[in-house]
PDB file of C-alpha atoms and ligand atoms in Angstrom:
ATOM      1  CA  MET A   1     -21.421 109.454-204.362  1.00 66.00           C
ATOM      2  CA  THR A   2     -25.112 109.968-203.679  1.00 82.00           C
ATOM      3  CA  ALA A   3     -27.468 106.999-203.885  1.00 85.00           C
ATOM      4  CA  PRO A   4     -29.785 106.870-206.910  1.00 90.00           C
ATOM      5  CA  SER A   5     -33.448 107.744-206.363  1.00 93.00           C
ATOM      6  CA  ARG A   6     -34.716 104.773-208.359  1.00 96.00           C
ATOM      7  CA  ALA A   7     -33.447 101.332-209.230  1.00 97.00           C
ATOM      8  CA  THR A   8     -34.712  98.314-211.156  1.00 98.00           C
ATOM      9  CA  ALA A   9     -33.642  94.711-210.643  1.00 98.00           C
ATOM     10  CA  PHE A  10     -34.466  91.447-212.406  1.00 98.00           C
ATOM     11  CA  ALA A  11     -34.546  88.151-210.500  1.00 98.00           C
ATOM     12  CA  PRO A  12     -34.876  84.800-212.268  1.00 98.00           C
ATOM     13  CA  ALA A  13     -37.324  81.998-211.608  1.00 98.00           C
ATOM     14  CA  SER A  14     -35.877  78.849-210.077  1.00 98.00           C
ATOM     15  CA  VAL A  15     -36.327  75.102-209.759  1.00 98.00           C
ATOM     16  CA  SER A  16     -36.274  74.065-206.127  1.00 98.00           C
ATOM     17  CA  ASN A  17     -36.207  70.790-204.186  1.00 98.00           C
ATOM     18  CA  LEU A  18     -34.623  69.056-207.221  1.00 98.00           C
ATOM     19  CA  ALA A  19     -36.249  65.776-206.204  1.00 98.00           C
ATOM     20  CA  VAL A  20     -33.872  64.925-203.371  1.00 98.00           C
ATOM     21  CA  GLY A  21     -33.413  68.217-201.478  1.00 98.00           C
ATOM     22  CA  PHE A  22     -36.797  69.333-200.160  1.00 98.00           C
ATOM     23  CA  ASP A  23     -36.368  72.961-199.045  1.00 97.00           C
ATOM     24  CA  LEU A  24     -32.605  72.572-199.592  1.00 98.00           C
ATOM     25  CA  LEU A  25     -31.604  72.594-203.270  1.00 98.00           C
ATOM     26  CA  GLY A  26     -32.304  74.915-206.187  1.00 98.00           C
ATOM     27  CA  HIS A  27     -30.990  76.540-209.337  1.00 98.00           C
ATOM     28  CA  PRO A  28     -32.160  79.469-211.496  1.00 98.00           C
ATOM     29  CA  ILE A  29     -34.215  79.329-214.691  1.00 96.00           C
ATOM     30  CA  GLY A  30     -33.066  82.209-216.854  1.00 89.00           C
ATOM     31  CA  ALA A  31     -36.088  82.227-219.163  1.00 89.00           C
ATOM     32  CA  TRP A  32     -38.591  83.602-216.688  1.00 94.00           C
ATOM     33  CA  GLY A  33     -38.258  86.198-213.953  1.00 97.00           C
ATOM     34  CA  ASP A  34     -39.726  89.174-212.129  1.00 97.00           C
ATOM     35  CA  ARG A  35     -38.612  92.787-212.436  1.00 97.00           C
ATOM     36  CA  VAL A  36     -39.036  95.255-209.577  1.00 98.00           C
ATOM     37  CA  THR A  37     -38.489  99.003-209.642  1.00 98.00           C
ATOM     38  CA  VAL A  38     -38.066 100.863-206.349  1.00 98.00           C
ATOM     39  CA  ILE A  39     -38.475 104.659-206.367  1.00 97.00           C
ATOM     40  CA  ARG A  40     -37.756 107.022-203.486  1.00 96.00           C
ATOM     41  CA  ARG A  41     -40.755 108.986-202.246  1.00 96.00           C
ATOM     42  CA  ASP A  42     -41.096 111.727-199.635  1.00 92.00           C
ATOM     43  CA  ALA A  43     -43.662 109.891-197.500  1.00 91.00           C
ATOM     44  CA  PRO A  44     -41.954 107.286-195.289  1.00 91.00           C
ATOM     45  CA  GLY A  45     -42.837 103.619-195.627  1.00 92.00           C
ATOM     46  CA  VAL A  46     -43.330 101.224-198.524  1.00 95.00           C
ATOM     47  CA  SER A  47     -46.217 101.523-200.968  1.00 95.00           C
ATOM     48  CA  ILE A  48     -46.989  99.154-203.838  1.00 95.00           C
ATOM     49  CA  GLY A  49     -47.504 101.440-206.826  1.00 93.00           C
ATOM     50  CA  GLU A  50     -48.421  98.884-209.463  1.00 92.00           C
ATOM     51  CA  VAL A  51     -48.307  95.223-210.335  1.00 93.00           C
ATOM     52  CA  THR A  52     -48.183  94.313-214.011  1.00 92.00           C
ATOM     53  CA  GLY A  53     -47.464  91.159-215.972  1.00 92.00           C
ATOM     54  CA  VAL A  54     -48.668  87.595-215.815  1.00 85.00           C
ATOM     55  CA  ALA A  55     -49.511  87.067-212.173  1.00 68.00           C
ATOM     56  CA  GLY A  56     -53.017  88.394-211.722  1.00 72.00           C
ATOM     57  CA  PRO A  57     -54.069  90.233-208.569  1.00 79.00           C
ATOM     58  CA  LEU A  58     -51.470  90.396-205.796  1.00 85.00           C
ATOM     59  CA  PRO A  59     -51.763  92.013-202.342  1.00 86.00           C
ATOM     60  CA  MET A  60     -51.294  95.788-202.634  1.00 87.00           C
ATOM     61  CA  GLU A  61     -50.649  96.204-198.917  1.00 92.00           C
ATOM     62  CA  ALA A  62     -46.866  96.230-198.532  1.00 91.00           C
ATOM     63  CA  ALA A  63     -46.748  93.983-195.456  1.00 92.00           C
ATOM     64  CA  ALA A  64     -48.786  91.302-197.260  1.00 93.00           C
ATOM     65  CA  ASN A  65     -46.823  91.463-200.507  1.00 94.00           C
ATOM     66  CA  THR A  66     -43.578  89.455-200.839  1.00 95.00           C
ATOM     67  CA  ALA A  67     -41.664  92.345-202.410  1.00 96.00           C
ATOM     68  CA  GLY A  68     -43.161  94.909-200.030  1.00 96.00           C
ATOM     69  CA  ALA A  69     -42.537  92.850-196.895  1.00 96.00           C
ATOM     70  CA  ALA A  70     -38.910  92.225-197.847  1.00 97.00           C
ATOM     71  CA  LEU A  71     -38.357  95.953-198.423  1.00 97.00           C
ATOM     72  CA  LEU A  72     -40.085  96.941-195.188  1.00 96.00           C
ATOM     73  CA  ARG A  73     -37.535  94.869-193.293  1.00 96.00           C
ATOM     74  CA  LEU A  74     -34.566  96.005-195.364  1.00 97.00           C
ATOM     75  CA  LEU A  75     -35.424  99.698-195.008  1.00 96.00           C
ATOM     76  CA  GLY A  76     -36.464  99.286-191.361  1.00 95.00           C
ATOM     77  CA  ASP A  77     -32.981  97.995-190.554  1.00 96.00           C
ATOM     78  CA  HIS A  78     -30.871 100.147-192.885  1.00 96.00           C
ATOM     79  CA  ALA A  79     -32.803 103.280-193.858  1.00 93.00           C
ATOM     80  CA  PRO A  80     -35.493 103.963-191.265  1.00 92.00           C
ATOM     81  CA  GLY A  81     -37.746 106.853-192.248  1.00 89.00           C
ATOM     82  CA  VAL A  82     -37.057 106.439-195.970  1.00 93.00           C
ATOM     83  CA  GLY A  83     -40.111 106.066-198.205  1.00 95.00           C
ATOM     84  CA  VAL A  84     -40.323 104.089-201.433  1.00 97.00           C
ATOM     85  CA  GLU A  85     -42.829 103.141-204.099  1.00 97.00           C
ATOM     86  CA  VAL A  86     -42.553  99.640-205.547  1.00 97.00           C
ATOM     87  CA  ARG A  87     -43.514  98.652-209.091  1.00 97.00           C
ATOM     88  CA  ILE A  88     -43.629  94.936-209.777  1.00 96.00           C
ATOM     89  CA  GLU A  89     -43.571  93.401-213.248  1.00 96.00           C
ATOM     90  CA  LYS A  90     -44.416  89.723-212.890  1.00 95.00           C
ATOM     91  CA  GLY A  91     -42.899  87.429-215.485  1.00 95.00           C
ATOM     92  CA  ILE A  92     -43.647  84.358-213.376  1.00 94.00           C
ATOM     93  CA  PRO A  93     -47.243  83.159-213.000  1.00 91.00           C
ATOM     94  CA  LEU A  94     -48.601  82.825-209.463  1.00 89.00           C
ATOM     95  CA  GLY A  95     -48.538  79.345-207.940  1.00 90.00           C
ATOM     96  CA  SER A  96     -46.493  77.888-210.795  1.00 93.00           C
ATOM     97  CA  GLY A  97     -43.751  76.115-208.827  1.00 95.00           C
ATOM     98  CA  ILE A  98     -40.828  78.056-210.245  1.00 96.00           C
ATOM     99  CA  GLY A  99     -40.201  80.463-207.398  1.00 95.00           C
ATOM    100  CA  GLY A 100     -42.306  83.492-208.335  1.00 94.00           C
ATOM    101  CA  SER A 101     -42.747  84.826-204.823  1.00 93.00           C
ATOM    102  CA  ALA A 102     -39.024  84.402-204.156  1.00 96.00           C
ATOM    103  CA  ALA A 103     -38.108  86.217-207.385  1.00 97.00           C
ATOM    104  CA  SER A 104     -40.263  89.228-206.487  1.00 97.00           C
ATOM    105  CA  ALA A 105     -38.720  89.422-203.023  1.00 97.00           C
ATOM    106  CA  VAL A 106     -35.194  89.031-204.416  1.00 98.00           C
ATOM    107  CA  ALA A 107     -35.662  91.660-207.133  1.00 98.00           C
ATOM    108  CA  ALA A 108     -37.142  94.034-204.535  1.00 98.00           C
ATOM    109  CA  VAL A 109     -34.210  93.788-202.129  1.00 98.00           C
ATOM    110  CA  VAL A 110     -31.612  94.012-204.915  1.00 98.00           C
ATOM    111  CA  ALA A 111     -33.281  97.184-206.230  1.00 98.00           C
ATOM    112  CA  GLY A 112     -33.923  98.585-202.735  1.00 97.00           C
ATOM    113  CA  ASN A 113     -30.329  97.935-201.730  1.00 97.00           C
ATOM    114  CA  ALA A 114     -29.123 100.158-204.573  1.00 97.00           C
ATOM    115  CA  LEU A 115     -30.956 103.101-202.966  1.00 96.00           C
ATOM    116  CA  LEU A 116     -29.127 102.749-199.645  1.00 96.00           C
ATOM    117  CA  ASP A 117     -26.335 105.228-198.877  1.00 94.00           C
ATOM    118  CA  ALA A 118     -24.126 102.217-198.151  1.00 95.00           C
ATOM    119  CA  PRO A 119     -25.430  99.215-200.134  1.00 96.00           C
ATOM    120  CA  LEU A 120     -25.033  95.838-198.445  1.00 97.00           C
ATOM    121  CA  PRO A 121     -23.066  92.928-199.923  1.00 97.00           C
ATOM    122  CA  VAL A 122     -25.357  90.522-201.755  1.00 97.00           C
ATOM    123  CA  GLU A 123     -24.998  87.830-199.042  1.00 97.00           C
ATOM    124  CA  ALA A 124     -26.565  90.227-196.520  1.00 98.00           C
ATOM    125  CA  LEU A 125     -29.720  90.513-198.665  1.00 98.00           C
ATOM    126  CA  PHE A 126     -30.618  86.822-198.273  1.00 98.00           C
ATOM    127  CA  PRO A 127     -32.497  87.120-194.923  1.00 97.00           C
ATOM    128  CA  TYR A 128     -34.542  90.048-196.211  1.00 97.00           C
ATOM    129  CA  ALA A 129     -35.638  88.258-199.370  1.00 97.00           C
ATOM    130  CA  LEU A 130     -36.333  85.168-197.292  1.00 96.00           C
ATOM    131  CA  SER A 131     -38.664  87.045-194.950  1.00 93.00           C
ATOM    132  CA  GLY A 132     -40.570  88.390-197.959  1.00 90.00           C
ATOM    133  CA  GLU A 133     -41.004  84.978-199.510  1.00 87.00           C
ATOM    134  CA  ALA A 134     -42.230  83.502-196.229  1.00 86.00           C
ATOM    135  CA  ILE A 135     -45.318  85.719-196.552  1.00 86.00           C
ATOM    136  CA  ALA A 136     -46.436  83.713-199.598  1.00 81.00           C
ATOM    137  CA  SER A 137     -45.253  80.272-198.649  1.00 77.00           C
ATOM    138  CA  GLY A 138     -46.196  80.234-194.966  1.00 78.00           C
ATOM    139  CA  ALA A 139     -42.786  78.756-194.127  1.00 82.00           C
ATOM    140  CA  VAL A 140     -39.186  79.895-194.164  1.00 88.00           C
ATOM    141  CA  HIS A 141     -37.166  78.050-196.810  1.00 91.00           C
ATOM    142  CA  GLY A 142     -34.427  79.429-199.010  1.00 96.00           C
ATOM    143  CA  ASP A 143     -34.367  76.949-201.894  1.00 97.00           C
ATOM    144  CA  ASN A 144     -35.870  79.482-204.336  1.00 97.00           C
ATOM    145  CA  VAL A 145     -34.477  82.691-202.815  1.00 98.00           C
ATOM    146  CA  ALA A 146     -30.851  81.482-202.817  1.00 98.00           C
ATOM    147  CA  PRO A 147     -30.607  80.448-206.501  1.00 98.00           C
ATOM    148  CA  SER A 148     -32.601  83.510-207.598  1.00 98.00           C
ATOM    149  CA  LEU A 149     -30.334  85.841-205.614  1.00 98.00           C
ATOM    150  CA  PHE A 150     -26.924  84.207-206.037  1.00 98.00           C
ATOM    151  CA  GLY A 151     -27.314  82.126-209.212  1.00 98.00           C
ATOM    152  CA  GLY A 152     -25.922  78.645-209.777  1.00 98.00           C
ATOM    153  CA  LEU A 153     -26.781  75.342-208.161  1.00 98.00           C
ATOM    154  CA  VAL A 154     -27.050  75.903-204.411  1.00 98.00           C
ATOM    155  CA  LEU A 155     -27.556  73.943-201.230  1.00 98.00           C
ATOM    156  CA  VAL A 156     -29.289  75.868-198.453  1.00 98.00           C
ATOM    157  CA  ARG A 157     -27.877  73.911-195.535  1.00 97.00           C
ATOM    158  CA  SER A 158     -29.680  76.332-193.250  1.00 97.00           C
ATOM    159  CA  ALA A 159     -31.991  79.243-194.028  1.00 95.00           C
ATOM    160  CA  GLU A 160     -31.935  80.687-190.493  1.00 94.00           C
ATOM    161  CA  PRO A 161     -29.129  81.337-189.754  1.00 95.00           C
ATOM    162  CA  PRO A 162     -28.109  81.476-193.409  1.00 96.00           C
ATOM    163  CA  ASP A 163     -25.687  78.825-194.614  1.00 97.00           C
ATOM    164  CA  VAL A 164     -25.823  78.701-198.416  1.00 98.00           C
ATOM    165  CA  VAL A 165     -23.346  76.405-200.153  1.00 98.00           C
ATOM    166  CA  PRO A 166     -22.695  76.713-203.913  1.00 98.00           C
ATOM    167  CA  LEU A 167     -22.414  73.316-205.605  1.00 98.00           C
ATOM    168  CA  PRO A 168     -20.560  72.636-208.854  1.00 98.00           C
ATOM    169  CA  ALA A 169     -22.853  71.767-211.774  1.00 97.00           C
ATOM    170  CA  PRO A 170     -21.258  69.204-214.099  1.00 97.00           C
ATOM    171  CA  ASP A 171     -20.473  70.761-217.511  1.00 96.00           C
ATOM    172  CA  ALA A 172     -22.991  68.699-219.461  1.00 97.00           C
ATOM    173  CA  LEU A 173     -25.828  68.988-216.933  1.00 98.00           C
ATOM    174  CA  ARG A 174     -28.928  70.677-218.365  1.00 98.00           C
ATOM    175  CA  CYS A 175     -32.432  71.230-217.078  1.00 98.00           C
ATOM    176  CA  ALA A 176     -35.764  71.085-218.893  1.00 98.00           C
ATOM    177  CA  VAL A 177     -38.902  72.584-217.352  1.00 98.00           C
ATOM    178  CA  ALA A 178     -42.553  72.310-218.345  1.00 98.00           C
ATOM    179  CA  LEU A 179     -44.719  75.106-216.979  1.00 97.00           C
ATOM    180  CA  PRO A 180     -48.397  74.113-217.210  1.00 97.00           C
ATOM    181  CA  ARG A 181     -51.302  76.528-217.137  1.00 95.00           C
ATOM    182  CA  LEU A 182     -52.344  75.335-213.704  1.00 93.00           C
ATOM    183  CA  ARG A 183     -52.111  77.004-210.356  1.00 93.00           C
ATOM    184  CA  LEU A 184     -51.087  75.293-207.147  1.00 93.00           C
ATOM    185  CA  ASP A 185     -50.771  77.202-203.917  1.00 91.00           C
ATOM    186  CA  THR A 186     -47.561  76.424-202.020  1.00 90.00           C
ATOM    187  CA  ARG A 187     -49.432  76.349-198.708  1.00 90.00           C
ATOM    188  CA  GLU A 188     -51.789  73.717-200.110  1.00 93.00           C
ATOM    189  CA  ALA A 189     -48.893  71.662-201.496  1.00 95.00           C
ATOM    190  CA  ARG A 190     -47.163  71.800-198.107  1.00 94.00           C
ATOM    191  CA  ALA A 191     -50.350  70.915-196.259  1.00 95.00           C
ATOM    192  CA  VAL A 192     -50.609  67.512-197.994  1.00 97.00           C
ATOM    193  CA  LEU A 193     -47.236  66.408-196.647  1.00 97.00           C
ATOM    194  CA  PRO A 194     -47.205  64.076-193.658  1.00 97.00           C
ATOM    195  CA  LYS A 195     -45.681  65.304-190.407  1.00 95.00           C
ATOM    196  CA  ALA A 196     -43.546  62.168-190.121  1.00 97.00           C
ATOM    197  CA  PHE A 197     -42.005  59.722-192.605  1.00 97.00           C
ATOM    198  CA  PRO A 198     -40.866  56.117-192.235  1.00 97.00           C
ATOM    199  CA  LEU A 199     -37.190  55.866-191.344  1.00 98.00           C
ATOM    200  CA  ARG A 200     -36.479  53.608-194.349  1.00 98.00           C
ATOM    201  CA  ASP A 201     -37.727  56.360-196.701  1.00 98.00           C
ATOM    202  CA  ILE A 202     -35.628  58.977-194.940  1.00 98.00           C
ATOM    203  CA  VAL A 203     -32.594  56.720-195.340  1.00 98.00           C
ATOM    204  CA  ARG A 204     -33.291  56.312-199.083  1.00 98.00           C
ATOM    205  CA  GLN A 205     -33.818  60.025-199.586  1.00 98.00           C
ATOM    206  CA  THR A 206     -30.649  60.855-197.640  1.00 98.00           C
ATOM    207  CA  ALA A 207     -28.700  58.392-199.792  1.00 98.00           C
ATOM    208  CA  ASN A 208     -30.140  59.998-202.925  1.00 98.00           C
ATOM    209  CA  LEU A 209     -29.298  63.520-201.735  1.00 98.00           C
ATOM    210  CA  ALA A 210     -25.742  62.410-200.980  1.00 98.00           C
ATOM    211  CA  GLY A 211     -25.602  60.700-204.387  1.00 98.00           C
ATOM    212  CA  VAL A 212     -26.679  63.840-206.241  1.00 98.00           C
ATOM    213  CA  VAL A 213     -24.248  66.066-204.344  1.00 98.00           C
ATOM    214  CA  ALA A 214     -21.383  63.570-204.749  1.00 98.00           C
ATOM    215  CA  GLY A 215     -22.244  63.138-208.432  1.00 98.00           C
ATOM    216  CA  CYS A 216     -22.101  66.900-208.943  1.00 98.00           C
ATOM    217  CA  PHE A 217     -18.685  67.145-207.299  1.00 98.00           C
ATOM    218  CA  ARG A 218     -17.359  64.148-209.243  1.00 98.00           C
ATOM    219  CA  GLY A 219     -18.950  65.194-212.537  1.00 98.00           C
ATOM    220  CA  ASP A 220     -20.585  61.750-212.528  1.00 98.00           C
ATOM    221  CA  LEU A 221     -23.936  62.146-214.279  1.00 98.00           C
ATOM    222  CA  ALA A 222     -24.690  58.424-214.051  1.00 98.00           C
ATOM    223  CA  LEU A 223     -24.555  58.737-210.255  1.00 98.00           C
ATOM    224  CA  VAL A 224     -26.672  61.901-210.393  1.00 98.00           C
ATOM    225  CA  GLY A 225     -29.194  60.090-212.592  1.00 98.00           C
ATOM    226  CA  ARG A 226     -29.626  57.021-210.422  1.00 98.00           C
ATOM    227  CA  SER A 227     -29.902  59.228-207.320  1.00 98.00           C
ATOM    228  CA  LEU A 228     -32.441  61.700-208.712  1.00 98.00           C
ATOM    229  CA  GLU A 229     -35.486  60.066-207.165  1.00 98.00           C
ATOM    230  CA  ASP A 230     -37.833  61.640-204.599  1.00 98.00           C
ATOM    231  CA  VAL A 231     -39.292  58.985-202.307  1.00 98.00           C
ATOM    232  CA  LEU A 232     -40.542  61.450-199.659  1.00 98.00           C
ATOM    233  CA  VAL A 233     -42.455  64.351-201.180  1.00 98.00           C
ATOM    234  CA  GLU A 234     -43.341  63.536-204.798  1.00 98.00           C
ATOM    235  CA  PRO A 235     -45.662  60.622-203.955  1.00 98.00           C
ATOM    236  CA  HIS A 236     -47.824  62.974-201.855  1.00 98.00           C
ATOM    237  CA  ARG A 237     -47.841  65.887-204.304  1.00 98.00           C
ATOM    238  CA  ALA A 238     -48.143  64.012-207.604  1.00 98.00           C
ATOM    239  CA  PRO A 239     -51.952  63.776-207.335  1.00 97.00           C
ATOM    240  CA  LEU A 240     -52.085  67.602-207.186  1.00 97.00           C
ATOM    241  CA  VAL A 241     -50.450  67.935-210.635  1.00 97.00           C
ATOM    242  CA  ALA A 242     -52.794  66.940-213.477  1.00 96.00           C
ATOM    243  CA  GLY A 243     -50.977  64.663-215.904  1.00 97.00           C
ATOM    244  CA  PHE A 244     -47.830  64.307-213.779  1.00 98.00           C
ATOM    245  CA  ALA A 245     -47.321  60.552-214.234  1.00 98.00           C
ATOM    246  CA  GLY A 246     -47.462  60.875-218.037  1.00 98.00           C
ATOM    247  CA  VAL A 247     -45.184  63.913-218.042  1.00 98.00           C
ATOM    248  CA  LYS A 248     -42.567  62.153-215.935  1.00 98.00           C
ATOM    249  CA  ALA A 249     -42.761  58.998-218.037  1.00 98.00           C
ATOM    250  CA  ALA A 250     -42.341  61.090-221.203  1.00 98.00           C
ATOM    251  CA  ALA A 251     -39.243  62.844-219.857  1.00 98.00           C
ATOM    252  CA  LEU A 252     -37.626  59.566-218.842  1.00 98.00           C
ATOM    253  CA  ALA A 253     -38.533  57.959-222.185  1.00 98.00           C
ATOM    254  CA  ALA A 254     -36.867  60.940-223.898  1.00 98.00           C
ATOM    255  CA  GLY A 255     -33.662  60.096-222.054  1.00 97.00           C
ATOM    256  CA  ALA A 256     -33.756  62.403-219.011  1.00 98.00           C
ATOM    257  CA  LEU A 257     -31.511  61.479-216.069  1.00 98.00           C
ATOM    258  CA  GLY A 258     -34.426  62.056-213.717  1.00 98.00           C
ATOM    259  CA  CYS A 259     -37.677  63.996-213.471  1.00 98.00           C
ATOM    260  CA  SER A 260     -39.797  65.332-210.625  1.00 98.00           C
ATOM    261  CA  ILE A 261     -42.004  68.203-209.520  1.00 98.00           C
ATOM    262  CA  SER A 262     -40.388  71.659-209.588  1.00 98.00           C
ATOM    263  CA  GLY A 263     -40.747  73.250-206.167  1.00 97.00           C
ATOM    264  CA  ALA A 264     -44.270  72.845-204.864  1.00 96.00           C
ATOM    265  CA  GLY A 265     -45.552  72.248-208.433  1.00 95.00           C
ATOM    266  CA  PRO A 266     -47.337  72.187-210.776  1.00 97.00           C
ATOM    267  CA  SER A 267     -44.250  72.774-212.959  1.00 98.00           C
ATOM    268  CA  VAL A 268     -42.155  69.692-213.673  1.00 98.00           C
ATOM    269  CA  PHE A 269     -38.395  69.583-214.255  1.00 98.00           C
ATOM    270  CA  ALA A 270     -36.022  67.039-215.725  1.00 98.00           C
ATOM    271  CA  TRP A 271     -32.246  66.951-215.469  1.00 98.00           C
ATOM    272  CA  CYS A 272     -30.531  65.793-218.634  1.00 98.00           C
ATOM    273  CA  GLU A 273     -27.095  65.185-220.116  1.00 98.00           C
ATOM    274  CA  GLY A 274     -26.471  67.686-222.904  1.00 98.00           C
ATOM    275  CA  ASP A 275     -28.542  70.181-224.863  1.00 98.00           C
ATOM    276  CA  ALA A 276     -30.147  67.696-227.260  1.00 98.00           C
ATOM    277  CA  ALA A 277     -31.444  65.517-224.423  1.00 98.00           C
ATOM    278  CA  ALA A 278     -32.780  68.564-222.557  1.00 98.00           C
ATOM    279  CA  ASP A 279     -34.567  69.829-225.670  1.00 98.00           C
ATOM    280  CA  ALA A 280     -36.087  66.377-226.216  1.00 98.00           C
ATOM    281  CA  ALA A 281     -37.236  66.139-222.590  1.00 98.00           C
ATOM    282  CA  ARG A 282     -38.745  69.628-222.742  1.00 98.00           C
ATOM    283  CA  GLU A 283     -40.742  68.802-225.864  1.00 98.00           C
ATOM    284  CA  ALA A 284     -41.822  65.428-224.500  1.00 98.00           C
ATOM    285  CA  MET A 285     -43.052  66.976-221.229  1.00 98.00           C
ATOM    286  CA  VAL A 286     -44.975  69.778-222.955  1.00 98.00           C
ATOM    287  CA  ALA A 287     -46.564  67.206-225.311  1.00 98.00           C
ATOM    288  CA  ALA A 288     -47.492  64.948-222.376  1.00 98.00           C
ATOM    289  CA  PHE A 289     -49.171  67.834-220.565  1.00 98.00           C
ATOM    290  CA  ALA A 290     -51.070  68.576-223.789  1.00 98.00           C
ATOM    291  CA  ALA A 291     -52.128  64.920-224.001  1.00 98.00           C
ATOM    292  CA  ALA A 292     -53.566  65.328-220.497  1.00 97.00           C
ATOM    293  CA  GLY A 293     -55.493  68.388-221.658  1.00 97.00           C
ATOM    294  CA  VAL A 294     -53.141  70.905-220.033  1.00 97.00           C
ATOM    295  CA  GLU A 295     -51.461  73.645-222.026  1.00 97.00           C
ATOM    296  CA  ALA A 296     -47.827  74.104-221.032  1.00 97.00           C
ATOM    297  CA  SER A 297     -44.779  76.088-222.066  1.00 96.00           C
ATOM    298  CA  GLY A 298     -41.247  74.783-221.830  1.00 97.00           C
ATOM    299  CA  TRP A 299     -37.670  75.828-221.206  1.00 96.00           C
ATOM    300  CA  SER A 300     -34.365  74.028-221.350  1.00 97.00           C
ATOM    301  CA  GLY A 301     -30.971  75.391-220.473  1.00 96.00           C
ATOM    302  CA  PRO A 302     -28.036  75.373-218.106  1.00 95.00           C
ATOM    303  CA  VAL A 303     -28.257  74.517-214.421  1.00 96.00           C
ATOM    304  CA  ALA A 304     -25.606  77.050-213.431  1.00 91.00           C
ATOM    305  CA  GLY A 305     -27.484  80.148-214.619  1.00 94.00           C
ATOM    306  CA  ALA A 306     -27.037  83.709-213.359  1.00 97.00           C
ATOM    307  CA  GLY A 307     -28.788  85.153-210.335  1.00 98.00           C
ATOM    308  CA  ALA A 308     -30.464  88.530-209.870  1.00 98.00           C
ATOM    309  CA  ARG A 309     -29.050  91.613-211.554  1.00 97.00           C
ATOM    310  CA  LEU A 310     -29.457  95.324-211.169  1.00 97.00           C
ATOM    311  CA  GLU A 311     -30.676  96.824-214.449  1.00 95.00           C
ATOM    312  CA  GLU A 312     -30.918 100.488-213.493  1.00 78.00           C
ATOM    313  CA  GLY A 313     -29.563 102.421-210.533  1.00 77.00           C
ATOM    314  CA  ALA A 314     -26.098 100.795-210.387  1.00 66.00           C
TER     315      ALA A 314
HETATM  316  N1  HSE B 401     -39.393  73.823-201.098  1.00 76.73           N
HETATM  317  C1  HSE B 401     -40.657  74.458-201.247  1.00 76.73           C
HETATM  318  C2  HSE B 401     -41.756  73.414-201.265  1.00 76.73           C
HETATM  319  C3  HSE B 401     -40.654  75.236-202.516  1.00 76.73           C
HETATM  320  O1  HSE B 401     -41.578  72.430-201.980  1.00 76.73           O
HETATM  321  O2  HSE B 401     -42.779  73.584-200.605  1.00 76.73           O
HETATM  322  C4  HSE B 401     -41.945  75.962-202.783  1.00 76.73           C
HETATM  323  O3  HSE B 401     -41.825  77.297-202.635  1.00 76.73           O
END
């Protein structure tokens, strides 16, 4: 069978860190995502043909673009000499904290893979998407790439070399996200973090991470809830998110199990027990952002959502 000459893939947004797993934990958000079309061209190399959607201007030089950089590496290793044009449809605003750069890189490699004479298994695409996302973030971390690519709740025990561990999401576990109209650059949000943390805080965070993971395996949402507290990163990033304290308080008052910054922010997520609680937390967070003078949109849904999918070119 000959490989198709064009393919389109969709990759979902994602919530990463999840309060207790900085650079380690994430899950998809089905409501938002990026779509990338990759088309074979005669001239070798990767060119960015167009960028449309909600993101505003993005680098048009392939090596500086998350989707382009990921494809350059994928094709360099598996189809040297092949040329492609890349069309990116951004459904995820730039600097929103829900994994937009990861989603573009993931959608690009899933679509690009479909053009290979011998497409790779999905696990093999992880390092390529990761290298694309690193262009935007300035660091290599797989907590957005892994859930966007594979779906479900995942632990990235190691990004390089890859060691991605799927975790079970308790049946009733739901997530609510508030996406404010603010922009926060991941590099800036990483730059505010201290280089070292007190050992007592590391011990607390480690206990909380273990509590969340154990709670997920046991289906014990009370344990998840009392563990879902970020003592390391959130205190340093909260001042970067306008209205964060009120948004978190509103989610907890609405009955959320826990609430923290999504990824590098400024989006905020809450984990909840059941659909009604997640809907209530979503509305409370959006209203609290509004009370702080920040327009926001919201989503609530399952934690174990689907990962990237090929839409054309299968
Ligand atoms: N884990 C990353 C961070 C996610 O919090 O900086 C942002 O891409």
